[in-house]
Short mmCIF file of C-alpha atoms and ligand atoms in Angstrom, two decimals:
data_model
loop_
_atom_site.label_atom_id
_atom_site.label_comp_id
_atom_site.label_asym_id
_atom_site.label_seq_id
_atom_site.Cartn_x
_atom_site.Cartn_y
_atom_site.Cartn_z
CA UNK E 154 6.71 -16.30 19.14
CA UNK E 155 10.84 -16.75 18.08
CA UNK E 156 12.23 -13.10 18.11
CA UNK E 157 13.84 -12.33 14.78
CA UNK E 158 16.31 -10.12 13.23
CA UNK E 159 15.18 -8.06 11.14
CA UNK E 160 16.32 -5.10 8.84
CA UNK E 161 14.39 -2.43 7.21
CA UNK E 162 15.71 -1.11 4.51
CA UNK E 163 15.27 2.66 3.87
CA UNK E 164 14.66 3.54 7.46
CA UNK E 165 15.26 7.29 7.12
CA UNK E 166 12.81 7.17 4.64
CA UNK E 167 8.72 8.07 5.12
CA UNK E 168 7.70 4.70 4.87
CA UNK E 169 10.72 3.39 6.47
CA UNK E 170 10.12 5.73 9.49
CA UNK E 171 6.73 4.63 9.65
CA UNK E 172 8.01 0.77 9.80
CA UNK E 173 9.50 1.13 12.76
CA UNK E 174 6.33 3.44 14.90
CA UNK E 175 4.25 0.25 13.32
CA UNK E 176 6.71 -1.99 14.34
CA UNK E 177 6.91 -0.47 18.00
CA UNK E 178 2.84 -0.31 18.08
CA UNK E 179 2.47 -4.17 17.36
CA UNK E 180 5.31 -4.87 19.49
CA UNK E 181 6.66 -7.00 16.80
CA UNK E 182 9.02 -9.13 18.28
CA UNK E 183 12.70 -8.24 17.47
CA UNK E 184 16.15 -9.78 18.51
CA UNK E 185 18.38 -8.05 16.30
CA UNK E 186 17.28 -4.94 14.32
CA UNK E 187 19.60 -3.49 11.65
CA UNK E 188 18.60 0.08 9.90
CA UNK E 189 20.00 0.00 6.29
CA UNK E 190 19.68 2.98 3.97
CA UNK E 191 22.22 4.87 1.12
CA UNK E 192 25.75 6.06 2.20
CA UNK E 193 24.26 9.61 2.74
CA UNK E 194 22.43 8.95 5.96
CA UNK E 195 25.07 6.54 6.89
CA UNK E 196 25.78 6.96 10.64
CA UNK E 197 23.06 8.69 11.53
CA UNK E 198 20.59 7.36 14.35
CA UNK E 199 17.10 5.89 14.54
CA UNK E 200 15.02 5.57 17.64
CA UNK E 201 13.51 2.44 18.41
CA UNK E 202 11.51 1.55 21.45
CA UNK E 203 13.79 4.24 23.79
CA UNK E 204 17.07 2.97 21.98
CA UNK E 205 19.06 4.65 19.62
CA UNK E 206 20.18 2.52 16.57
CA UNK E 207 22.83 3.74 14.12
CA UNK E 208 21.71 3.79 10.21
CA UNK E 209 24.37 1.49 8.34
CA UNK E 210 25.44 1.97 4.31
CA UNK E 211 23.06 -1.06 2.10
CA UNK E 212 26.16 -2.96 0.78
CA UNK E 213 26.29 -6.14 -1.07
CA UNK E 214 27.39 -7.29 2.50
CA UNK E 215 24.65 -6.14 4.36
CA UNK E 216 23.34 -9.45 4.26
CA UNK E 217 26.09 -11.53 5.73
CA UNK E 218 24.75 -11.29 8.82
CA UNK E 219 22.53 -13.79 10.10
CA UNK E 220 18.87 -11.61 9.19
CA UNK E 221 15.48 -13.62 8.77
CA UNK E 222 12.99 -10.73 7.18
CA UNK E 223 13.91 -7.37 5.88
CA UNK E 224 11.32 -5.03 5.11
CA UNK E 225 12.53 -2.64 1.71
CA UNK E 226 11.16 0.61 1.11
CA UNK E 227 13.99 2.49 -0.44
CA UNK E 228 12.84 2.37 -4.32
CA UNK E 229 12.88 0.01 -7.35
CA UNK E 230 16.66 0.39 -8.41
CA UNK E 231 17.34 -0.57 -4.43
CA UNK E 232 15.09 -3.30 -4.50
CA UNK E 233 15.89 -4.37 -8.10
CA UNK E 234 19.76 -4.82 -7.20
CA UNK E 235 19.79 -5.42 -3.12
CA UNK E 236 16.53 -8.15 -2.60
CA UNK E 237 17.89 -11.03 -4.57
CA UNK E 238 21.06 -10.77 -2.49
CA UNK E 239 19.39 -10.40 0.57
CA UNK E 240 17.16 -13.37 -0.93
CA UNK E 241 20.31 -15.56 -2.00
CA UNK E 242 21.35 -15.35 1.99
CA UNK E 243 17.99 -16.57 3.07
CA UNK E 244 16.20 -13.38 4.22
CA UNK E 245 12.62 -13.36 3.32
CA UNK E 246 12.07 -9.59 1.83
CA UNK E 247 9.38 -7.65 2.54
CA UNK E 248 9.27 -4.99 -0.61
CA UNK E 249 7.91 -2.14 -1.05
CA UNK E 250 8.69 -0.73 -4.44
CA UNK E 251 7.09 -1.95 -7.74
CA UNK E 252 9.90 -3.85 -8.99
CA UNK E 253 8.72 -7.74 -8.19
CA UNK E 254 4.63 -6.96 -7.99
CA UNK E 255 4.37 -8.18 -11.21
CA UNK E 256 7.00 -11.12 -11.12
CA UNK E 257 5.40 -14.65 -11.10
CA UNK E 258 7.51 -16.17 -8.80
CA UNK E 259 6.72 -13.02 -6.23
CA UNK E 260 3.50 -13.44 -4.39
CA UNK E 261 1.93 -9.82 -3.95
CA UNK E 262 -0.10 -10.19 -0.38
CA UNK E 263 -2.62 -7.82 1.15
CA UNK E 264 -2.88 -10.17 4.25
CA UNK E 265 -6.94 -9.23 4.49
CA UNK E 266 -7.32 -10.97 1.43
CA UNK E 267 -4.63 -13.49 0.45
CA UNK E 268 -2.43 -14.45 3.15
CA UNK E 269 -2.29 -17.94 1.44
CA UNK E 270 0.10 -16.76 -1.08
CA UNK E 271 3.08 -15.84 1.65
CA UNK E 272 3.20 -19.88 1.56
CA UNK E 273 4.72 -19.80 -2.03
CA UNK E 274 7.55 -17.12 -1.68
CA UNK E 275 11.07 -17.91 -3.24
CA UNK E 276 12.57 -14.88 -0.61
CA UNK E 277 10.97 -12.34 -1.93
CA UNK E 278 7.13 -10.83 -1.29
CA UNK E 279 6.06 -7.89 -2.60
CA UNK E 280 3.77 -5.05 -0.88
CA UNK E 281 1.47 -3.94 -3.30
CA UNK E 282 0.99 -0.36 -4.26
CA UNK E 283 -0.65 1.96 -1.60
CA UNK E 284 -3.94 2.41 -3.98
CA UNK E 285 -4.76 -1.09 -4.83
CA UNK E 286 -4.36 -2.25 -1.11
CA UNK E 287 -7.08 0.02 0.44
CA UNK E 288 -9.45 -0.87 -3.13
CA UNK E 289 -9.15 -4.59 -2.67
CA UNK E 290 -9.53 -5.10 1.34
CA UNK E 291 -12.82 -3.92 0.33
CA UNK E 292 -13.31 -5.74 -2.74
CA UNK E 293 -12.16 -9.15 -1.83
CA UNK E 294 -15.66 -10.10 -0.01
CA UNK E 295 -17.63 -8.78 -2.46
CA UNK E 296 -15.91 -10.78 -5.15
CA UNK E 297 -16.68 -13.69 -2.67
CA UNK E 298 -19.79 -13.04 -2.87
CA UNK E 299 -20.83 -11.62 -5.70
CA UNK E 300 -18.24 -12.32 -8.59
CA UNK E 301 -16.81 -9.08 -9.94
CA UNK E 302 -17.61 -8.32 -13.85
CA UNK E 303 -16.14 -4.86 -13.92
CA UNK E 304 -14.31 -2.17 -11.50
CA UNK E 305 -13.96 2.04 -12.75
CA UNK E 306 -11.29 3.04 -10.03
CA UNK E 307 -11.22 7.10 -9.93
CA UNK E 308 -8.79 7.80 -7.39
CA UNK E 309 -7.37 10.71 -4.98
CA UNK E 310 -4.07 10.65 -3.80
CA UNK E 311 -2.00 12.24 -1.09
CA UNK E 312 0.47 14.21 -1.91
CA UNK E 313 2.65 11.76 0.41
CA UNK E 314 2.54 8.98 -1.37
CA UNK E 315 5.10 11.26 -3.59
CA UNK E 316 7.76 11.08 -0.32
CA UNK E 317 9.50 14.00 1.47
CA UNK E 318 9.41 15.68 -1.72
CA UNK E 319 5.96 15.45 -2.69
CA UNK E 320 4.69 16.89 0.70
CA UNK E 321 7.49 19.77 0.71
CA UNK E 322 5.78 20.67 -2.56
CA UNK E 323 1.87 21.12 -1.18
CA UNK E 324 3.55 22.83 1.82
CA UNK E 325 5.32 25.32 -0.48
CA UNK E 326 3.19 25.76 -2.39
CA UNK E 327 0.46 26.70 -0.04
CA UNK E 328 2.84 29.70 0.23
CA UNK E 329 3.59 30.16 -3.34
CA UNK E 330 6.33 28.94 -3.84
CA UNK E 331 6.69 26.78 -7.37
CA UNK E 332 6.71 22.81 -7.17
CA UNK E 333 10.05 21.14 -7.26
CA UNK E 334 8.67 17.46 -7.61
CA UNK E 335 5.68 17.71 -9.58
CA UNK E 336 5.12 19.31 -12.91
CA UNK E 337 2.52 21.69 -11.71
CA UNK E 338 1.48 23.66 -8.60
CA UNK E 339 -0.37 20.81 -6.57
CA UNK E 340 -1.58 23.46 -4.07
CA UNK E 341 -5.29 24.56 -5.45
CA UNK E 342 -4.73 21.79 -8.01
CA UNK E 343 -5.73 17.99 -9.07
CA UNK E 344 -2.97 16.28 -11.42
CA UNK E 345 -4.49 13.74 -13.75
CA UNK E 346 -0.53 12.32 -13.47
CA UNK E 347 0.60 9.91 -11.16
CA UNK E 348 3.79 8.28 -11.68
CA UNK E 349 5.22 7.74 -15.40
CA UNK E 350 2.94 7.91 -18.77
CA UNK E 351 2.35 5.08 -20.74
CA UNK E 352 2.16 3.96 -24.32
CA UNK E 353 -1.25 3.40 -24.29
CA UNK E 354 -2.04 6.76 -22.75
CA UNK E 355 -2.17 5.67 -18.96
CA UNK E 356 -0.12 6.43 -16.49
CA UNK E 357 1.99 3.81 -14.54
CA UNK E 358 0.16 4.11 -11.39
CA UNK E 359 -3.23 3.43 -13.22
CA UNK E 360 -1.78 0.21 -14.61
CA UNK E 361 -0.40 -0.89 -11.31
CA UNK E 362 -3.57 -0.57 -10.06
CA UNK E 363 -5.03 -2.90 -12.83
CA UNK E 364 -2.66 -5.56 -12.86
CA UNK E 365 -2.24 -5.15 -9.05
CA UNK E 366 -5.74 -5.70 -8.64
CA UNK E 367 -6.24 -8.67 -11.19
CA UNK E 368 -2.79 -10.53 -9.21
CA UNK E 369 -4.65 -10.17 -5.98
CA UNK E 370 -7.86 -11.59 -6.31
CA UNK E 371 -6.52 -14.29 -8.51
CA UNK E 372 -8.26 -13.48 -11.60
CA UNK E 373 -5.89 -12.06 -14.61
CA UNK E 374 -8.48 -11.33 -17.31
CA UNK E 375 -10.64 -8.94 -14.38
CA UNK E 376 -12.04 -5.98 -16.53
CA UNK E 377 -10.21 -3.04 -14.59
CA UNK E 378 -10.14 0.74 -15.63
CA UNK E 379 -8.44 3.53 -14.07
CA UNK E 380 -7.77 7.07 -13.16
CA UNK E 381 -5.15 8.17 -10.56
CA UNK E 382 -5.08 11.86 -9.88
CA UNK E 383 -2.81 13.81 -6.88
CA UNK E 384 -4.62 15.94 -5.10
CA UNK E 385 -3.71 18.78 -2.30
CA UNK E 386 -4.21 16.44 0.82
CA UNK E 387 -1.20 15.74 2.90
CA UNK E 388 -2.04 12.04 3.66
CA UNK E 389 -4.64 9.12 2.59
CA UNK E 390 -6.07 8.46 -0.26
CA UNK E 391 -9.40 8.55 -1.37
CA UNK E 392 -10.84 6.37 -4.27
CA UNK E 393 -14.57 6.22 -6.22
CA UNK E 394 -14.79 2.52 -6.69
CA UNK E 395 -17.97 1.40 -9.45
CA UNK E 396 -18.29 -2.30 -9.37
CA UNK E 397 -20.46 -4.36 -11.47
CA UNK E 398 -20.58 -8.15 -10.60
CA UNK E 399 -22.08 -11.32 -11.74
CA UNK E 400 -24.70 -12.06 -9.49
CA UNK E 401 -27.63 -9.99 -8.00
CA UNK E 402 -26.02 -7.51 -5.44
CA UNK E 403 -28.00 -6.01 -2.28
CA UNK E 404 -26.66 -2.90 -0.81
CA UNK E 405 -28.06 -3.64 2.62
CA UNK E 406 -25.86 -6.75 2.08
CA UNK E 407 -23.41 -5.40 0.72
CA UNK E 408 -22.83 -2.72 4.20
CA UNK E 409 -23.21 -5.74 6.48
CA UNK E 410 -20.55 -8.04 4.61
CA UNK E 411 -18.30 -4.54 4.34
CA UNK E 412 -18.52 -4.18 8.17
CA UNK E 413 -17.74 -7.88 9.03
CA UNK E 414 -14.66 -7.79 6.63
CA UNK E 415 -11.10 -7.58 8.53
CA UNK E 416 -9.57 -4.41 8.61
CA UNK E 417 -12.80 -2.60 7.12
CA UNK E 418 -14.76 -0.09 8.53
CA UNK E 419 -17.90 1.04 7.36
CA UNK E 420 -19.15 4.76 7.95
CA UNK E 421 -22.02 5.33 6.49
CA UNK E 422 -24.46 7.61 7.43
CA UNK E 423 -25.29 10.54 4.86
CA UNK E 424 -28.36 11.53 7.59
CA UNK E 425 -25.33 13.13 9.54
CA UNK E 426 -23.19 13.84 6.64
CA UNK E 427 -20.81 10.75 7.86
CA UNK E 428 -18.90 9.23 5.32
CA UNK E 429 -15.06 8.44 5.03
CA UNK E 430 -12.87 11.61 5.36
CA UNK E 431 -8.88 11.86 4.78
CA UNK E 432 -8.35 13.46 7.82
CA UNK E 433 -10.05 10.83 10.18
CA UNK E 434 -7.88 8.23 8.13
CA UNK E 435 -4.56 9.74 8.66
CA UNK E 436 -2.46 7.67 11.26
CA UNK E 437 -4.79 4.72 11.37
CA UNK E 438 -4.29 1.30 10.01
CA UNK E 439 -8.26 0.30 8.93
CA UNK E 440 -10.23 0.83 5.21
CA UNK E 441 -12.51 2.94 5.66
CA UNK E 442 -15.68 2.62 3.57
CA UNK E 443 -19.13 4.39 2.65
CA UNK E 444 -21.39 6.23 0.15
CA UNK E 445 -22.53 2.64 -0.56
CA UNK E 446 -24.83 2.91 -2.91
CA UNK E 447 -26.59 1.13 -6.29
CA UNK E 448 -25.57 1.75 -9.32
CA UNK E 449 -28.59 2.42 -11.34
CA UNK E 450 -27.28 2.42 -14.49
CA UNK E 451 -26.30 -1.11 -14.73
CA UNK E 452 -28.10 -4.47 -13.61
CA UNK E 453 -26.12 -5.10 -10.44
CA UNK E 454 -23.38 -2.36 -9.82
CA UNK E 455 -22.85 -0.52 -6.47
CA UNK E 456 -20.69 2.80 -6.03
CA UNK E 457 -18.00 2.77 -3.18
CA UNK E 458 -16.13 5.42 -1.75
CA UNK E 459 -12.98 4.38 0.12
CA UNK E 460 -10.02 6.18 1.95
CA UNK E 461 -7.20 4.52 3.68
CA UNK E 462 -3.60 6.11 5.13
CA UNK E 463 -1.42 5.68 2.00
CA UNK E 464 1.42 5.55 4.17
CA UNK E 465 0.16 3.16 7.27
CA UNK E 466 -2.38 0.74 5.14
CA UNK E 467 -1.08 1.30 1.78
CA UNK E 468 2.71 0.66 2.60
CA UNK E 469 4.19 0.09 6.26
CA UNK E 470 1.94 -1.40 7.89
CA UNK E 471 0.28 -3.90 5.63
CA UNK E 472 4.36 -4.91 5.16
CA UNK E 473 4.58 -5.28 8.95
CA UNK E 474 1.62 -7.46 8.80
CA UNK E 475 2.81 -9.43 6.58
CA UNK E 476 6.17 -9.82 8.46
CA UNK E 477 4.28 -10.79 11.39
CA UNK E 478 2.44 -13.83 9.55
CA UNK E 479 6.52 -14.80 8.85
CA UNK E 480 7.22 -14.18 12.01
CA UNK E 481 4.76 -16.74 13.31
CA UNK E 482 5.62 -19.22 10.78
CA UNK E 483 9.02 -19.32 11.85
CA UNK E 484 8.46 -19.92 15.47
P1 A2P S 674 18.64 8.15 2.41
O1 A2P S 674 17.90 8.84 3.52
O2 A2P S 674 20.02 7.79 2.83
O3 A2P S 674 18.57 8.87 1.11
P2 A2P S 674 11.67 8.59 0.64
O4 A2P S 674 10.98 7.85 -0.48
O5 A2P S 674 10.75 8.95 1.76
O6 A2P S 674 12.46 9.74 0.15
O7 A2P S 674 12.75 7.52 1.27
C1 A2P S 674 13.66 6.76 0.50
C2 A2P S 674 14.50 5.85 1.40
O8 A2P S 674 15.31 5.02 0.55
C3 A2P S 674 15.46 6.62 2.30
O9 A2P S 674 15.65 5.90 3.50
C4 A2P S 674 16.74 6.59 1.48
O10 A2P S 674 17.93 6.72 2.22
C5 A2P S 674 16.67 5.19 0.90
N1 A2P S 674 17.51 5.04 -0.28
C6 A2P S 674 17.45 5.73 -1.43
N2 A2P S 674 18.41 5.30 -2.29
C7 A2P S 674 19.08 4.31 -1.67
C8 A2P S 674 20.18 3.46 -2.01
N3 A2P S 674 20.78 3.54 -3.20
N4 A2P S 674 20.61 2.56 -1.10
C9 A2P S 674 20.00 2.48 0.11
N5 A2P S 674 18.97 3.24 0.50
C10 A2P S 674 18.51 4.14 -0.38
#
């Protein structure tokens, strides 16, 4: 495979620090590798693979530089202003943030289920939110098979998926301290408040997660409902899925397609009290899956419960996968 260049974007960052132990762990192959974040953390140093690498000021000349993919994870005003220039040079971006998820001319990949879309870019790809990617590795081969009526997504979110700050506050407050990022004490607490409220009463995240969802599988009038609550878990989320599809479902089907499905694991086994767990998520890079189970108060609905690292699975590394599917389409 042709070695790129590459910069990541928002390398001091969690995610962005996470890019580059993914990076390292798939031995991604690199030529050049540039680590770009504000002027604060300008000229401070990275490690990467036993090298130091100096952290450079994101400029409107960052780009100049001959770069083929840079992977953004540095927030939506960075993205917003900084990916269509890297884009106009000819990088292919890699973004994190919400800004271009819902843009039609950005494809929005999860690579288990629609690595065919990468094909269409126009420079710039976006990573979808950390919540929808571990919900629709899983759904995606049910919807194959079964053609999805309705999803309830009730969800439980790590308090990193909130950054630095987000975990500082669960820490604190463990100790008592009061929360400086969220609104209330996390610690002992579940916020029905994720991101921004809406007009109609939701909050942003919820709404990513329906439009998100609908983008992905390819189907924009998808009945999708949701609630997105922070919890006090460090890392991974955990999400109650309830699906209702079209056709006849059989849950002993169901656990067999689930375990043949790329980057889905299925533990399930309520005999020895084995089901998905945050903690045996964190620092792994599969979907995790179980509690599969009917739904008995509808024709042909099944309950799911599913927990994924936010930061590996839901951000970094299903960016460095898609990266490497560049990667090899540029050799
Ligand atoms: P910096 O460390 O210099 O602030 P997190 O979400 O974990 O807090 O990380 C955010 C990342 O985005 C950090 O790497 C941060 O860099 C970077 N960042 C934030 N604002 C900008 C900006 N205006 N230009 C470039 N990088 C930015």
């Amino acid at each position: 495979m042709k070695k790129v260049n590459l910069a990541v974007v928002g390398a001091t960052g969690m995610v962005g620090r996470t890019f580059l132990k993914v990076l390292k762990e798939r031995n991604f192959p690199i030529n050049n590798l540039y680590l770009m974040a504000s002027k604060r953390s300008a000229g401070t140093t990275l490690e990467y693979d036993g090298k130091e690498y100096v952290v450079e000021e994101l400029t409107e000349h960052s780009f100049d530089k001959p770069i083929d993919i840079a992977l953004f994870s540095a927030g939506g005003s960075t993205s917003e202003k900084f990916a269509p220039i890297a884009a106009s040079h000819g990088v292919i971006v890699v973004d994190n943030s919400a800004q271009w998820r819902q843009d039609p001319k950005v494809p929005l990949v999860v690579p288990e289920c629609n690595p065919e879309d990468i094909s269409w870019n126009s420079g710039i790809i976006a990573n979808p939110n950390c919540s929808t990617i571990q919900a629709v590795a899983v759904l995606k081969p049910l919807d194959d098979k079964y053609k999805i009526k309705r999803v309830v997504y009730s969800t439980y979110q790590a308090v990193s998926g909130a950054g630095v700050a987000g975990w500082k506050d669960l820490e604190d407050g463990l100790k008592g301290e009061a929360p400086k990022k969220f609104p209330h004490p996390i610690a002992g607490n579940c916020l029905p408040h994720i991101d921004v409220f809406m007009d109609n009463g939701y909050t942003k995240e919820e709404m990513k997660m329906i439009w998100e969802t609908r983008k992905i599988l390819h189907d924009p009038d998808l009945k999708v409902t949701a609630t997105t609550v922070r919890v006090p878990v460090f890392n991974s989320h955990s999400e109650s899925i309830n699906v209702e599809f079209e056709n006849p479902v059989d849950v002993e089907e169901v656990k067999k397609i689930l375990s043949e499905a790329p980057g889905v694991v299925v533990v399930d086994d309520p005999a020895h009290d084995s089901y998905p767990l945050a903690l045996d998520a964190a620092g792994t890079d599969d979907v995790y899956v179980g509690r599969i189970r009917r739904d008995e108060s509808v024709d042909n609905g099944i309950n799911l419960w599913v927990v994924a690292d936010n930061i590996r699975k839901g951000a970094a590394t299903n960016a460095v996968q898609i990266a490497q599917i560049l990667a090899e389409s540029m050799s």
